[in-house]
Structure formats: C-alpha cells, structure tokens
Tab-separated table of C-alpha atoms and ligand atoms in Angstrom:
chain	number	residue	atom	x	y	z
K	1	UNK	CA	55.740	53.735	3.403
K	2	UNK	CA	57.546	52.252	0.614
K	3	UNK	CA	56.338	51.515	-2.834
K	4	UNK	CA	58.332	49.322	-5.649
K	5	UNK	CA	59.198	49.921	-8.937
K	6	UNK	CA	57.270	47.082	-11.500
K	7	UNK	CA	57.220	47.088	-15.127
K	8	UNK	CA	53.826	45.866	-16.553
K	9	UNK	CA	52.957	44.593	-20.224
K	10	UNK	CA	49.097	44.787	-20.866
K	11	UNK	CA	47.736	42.309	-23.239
K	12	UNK	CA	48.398	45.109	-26.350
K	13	UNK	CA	51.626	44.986	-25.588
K	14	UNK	CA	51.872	48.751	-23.858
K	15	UNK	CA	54.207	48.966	-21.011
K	16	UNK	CA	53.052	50.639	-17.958
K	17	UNK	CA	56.336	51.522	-15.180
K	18	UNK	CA	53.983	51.630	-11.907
K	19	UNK	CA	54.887	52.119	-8.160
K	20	UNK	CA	53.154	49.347	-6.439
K	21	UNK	CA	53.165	50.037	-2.259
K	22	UNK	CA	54.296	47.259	0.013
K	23	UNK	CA	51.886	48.034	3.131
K	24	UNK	CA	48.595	47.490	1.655
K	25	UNK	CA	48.630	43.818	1.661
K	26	UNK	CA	48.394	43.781	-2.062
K	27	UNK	CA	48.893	41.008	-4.385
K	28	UNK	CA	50.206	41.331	-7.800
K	29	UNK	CA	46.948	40.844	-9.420
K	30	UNK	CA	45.324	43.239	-7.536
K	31	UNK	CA	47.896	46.083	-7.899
K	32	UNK	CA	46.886	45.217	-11.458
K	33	UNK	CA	43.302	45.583	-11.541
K	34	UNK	CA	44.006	48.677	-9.510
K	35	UNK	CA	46.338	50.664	-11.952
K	36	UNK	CA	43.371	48.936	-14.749
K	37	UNK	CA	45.565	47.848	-16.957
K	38	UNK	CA	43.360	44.915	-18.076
K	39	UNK	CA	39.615	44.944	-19.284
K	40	UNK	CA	37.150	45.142	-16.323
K	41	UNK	CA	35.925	41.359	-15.936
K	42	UNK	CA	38.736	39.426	-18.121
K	43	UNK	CA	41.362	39.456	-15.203
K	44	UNK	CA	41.465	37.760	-11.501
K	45	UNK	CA	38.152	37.177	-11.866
K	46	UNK	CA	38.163	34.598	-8.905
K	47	UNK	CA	39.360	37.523	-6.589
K	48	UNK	CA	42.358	35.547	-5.996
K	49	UNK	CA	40.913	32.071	-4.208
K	50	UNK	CA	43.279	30.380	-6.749
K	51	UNK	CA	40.309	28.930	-8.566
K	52	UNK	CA	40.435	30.704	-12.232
K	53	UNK	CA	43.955	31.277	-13.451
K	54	UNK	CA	42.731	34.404	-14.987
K	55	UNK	CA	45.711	36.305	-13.268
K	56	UNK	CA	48.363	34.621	-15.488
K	57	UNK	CA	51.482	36.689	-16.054
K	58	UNK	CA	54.835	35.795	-17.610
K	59	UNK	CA	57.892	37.151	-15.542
K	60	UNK	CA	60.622	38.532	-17.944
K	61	UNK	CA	63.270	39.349	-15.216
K	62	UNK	CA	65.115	37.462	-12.537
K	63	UNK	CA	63.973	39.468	-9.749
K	64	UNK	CA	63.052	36.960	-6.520
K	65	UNK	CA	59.597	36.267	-6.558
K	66	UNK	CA	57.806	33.343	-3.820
K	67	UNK	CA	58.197	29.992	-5.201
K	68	UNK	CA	55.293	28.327	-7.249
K	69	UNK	CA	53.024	26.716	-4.922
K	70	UNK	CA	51.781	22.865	-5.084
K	71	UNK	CA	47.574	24.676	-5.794
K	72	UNK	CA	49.042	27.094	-8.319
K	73	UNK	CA	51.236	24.688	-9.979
K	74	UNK	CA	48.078	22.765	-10.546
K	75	UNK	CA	45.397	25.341	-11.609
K	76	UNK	CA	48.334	26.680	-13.805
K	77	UNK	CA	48.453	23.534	-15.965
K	78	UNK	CA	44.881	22.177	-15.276
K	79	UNK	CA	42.793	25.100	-16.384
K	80	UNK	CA	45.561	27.747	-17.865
K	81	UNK	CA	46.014	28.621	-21.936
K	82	UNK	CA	49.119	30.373	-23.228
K	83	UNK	CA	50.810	28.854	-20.435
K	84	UNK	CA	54.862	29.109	-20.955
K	85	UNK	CA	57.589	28.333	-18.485
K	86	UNK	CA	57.914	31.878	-17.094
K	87	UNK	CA	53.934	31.639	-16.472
K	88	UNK	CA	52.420	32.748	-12.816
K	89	UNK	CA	49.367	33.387	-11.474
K	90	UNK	CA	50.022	37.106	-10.261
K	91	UNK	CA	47.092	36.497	-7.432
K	92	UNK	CA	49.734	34.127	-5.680
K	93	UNK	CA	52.331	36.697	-5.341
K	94	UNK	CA	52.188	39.174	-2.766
K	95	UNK	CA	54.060	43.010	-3.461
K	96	UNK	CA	57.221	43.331	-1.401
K	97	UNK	CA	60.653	45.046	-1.435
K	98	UNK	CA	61.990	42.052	-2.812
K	99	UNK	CA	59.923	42.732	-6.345
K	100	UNK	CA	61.628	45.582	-6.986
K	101	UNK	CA	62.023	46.042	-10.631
K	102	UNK	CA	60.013	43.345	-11.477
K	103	UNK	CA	59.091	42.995	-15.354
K	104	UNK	CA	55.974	41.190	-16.471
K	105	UNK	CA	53.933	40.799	-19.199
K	106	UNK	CA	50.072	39.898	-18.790
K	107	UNK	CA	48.942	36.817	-20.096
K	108	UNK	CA	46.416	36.889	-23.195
K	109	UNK	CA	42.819	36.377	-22.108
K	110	UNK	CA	42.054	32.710	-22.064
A	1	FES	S1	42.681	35.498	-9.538
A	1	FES	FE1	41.853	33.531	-9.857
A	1	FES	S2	43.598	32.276	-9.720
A	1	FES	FE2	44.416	34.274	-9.483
C-alpha cells in the first residue's frame, strides 16, 4: 500500500496536505469528495462520466499528470467557467505514484 502526498486548495482558499492511496482506483475528484473538502452537491456532481465539469481544478505544480483528453478538452471549454490554462477536470485523472506532490487549487463553483 502506498499513498501520495497532494496539496489541495478548497474554494476559500484553505490548504489541505492529504495522503491520497494509489490502490483504490481513485480519481482525483473522488479523493476530493472523500477528504470533503468541497460543499456536498457543488463538486463532481456527474460522478465522473465527463458530462458536468464540476470537478475543475487548476494544477499549480509541474508534477506529471495524464495528458488532457480530446472529451475533456471539450467539456472543459464547452460547459466550464473560470476556466484558465492550468484548468482540469480532476474526475479525468486517476491517483498514482507519479502525482506525488501534486498542488491544486479547486475551481470556484460554476
Ligand atoms: S465529475 Fe463531472 S466531469 Fe468530472
């Protein structure tokens, strides 16, 4: 068992240092909703089917994360606010070794 060091910013601008584990088959947005740093409701609401954009982050570090895909690419810009360069949909990446020390911030509600 291994878990990975991520640095979260909620929407008031608190930062939360959380071990997220890599064997659960957890996705960013869900180690999220888990640790509830977001209001119940406001976040991932879609569950992660890529079809709400809810789960928008902004990643402040250069840690390796999966490339943006073609769907999220489009939901990002089609039905995303407060959408920057740095933006992600946290749903779309999945926690790993490789996200080790991983800074994000949560994206304002929409
Ligand atoms: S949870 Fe809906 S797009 Fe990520």
């Amino acid at each position: 068992m291994s878990d990975v060091k991520i640095n979260i910013i909620d929407r008031e601008g608190t930062e939360h240092e959380i071990m997220a584990p890599t064997d659960m088959s957890l996705n960013l947005m869900e180690t999220i909703r888990a640790y509830e740093l977001v209001e119940e409701g406001s976040f991932g609401i879609c569950g992660g089917m890529l079809m709400c954009a809810s789960c928008q982050c902004y990643q402040l570090s250069a840690t390796p994360v999966p490339e943006m895909g073609e769907e999220e690419e489009a939901l990002l810009y089609s039905d995303g606010v407060h959408v920057k360069q740095n933006s992600r949909l946290s749903c779309q990446i999945p926690v790993t070794e490789e996200l080790e020390g991983l800074k994000i911030e949560i994206a304002p509600e929409g």
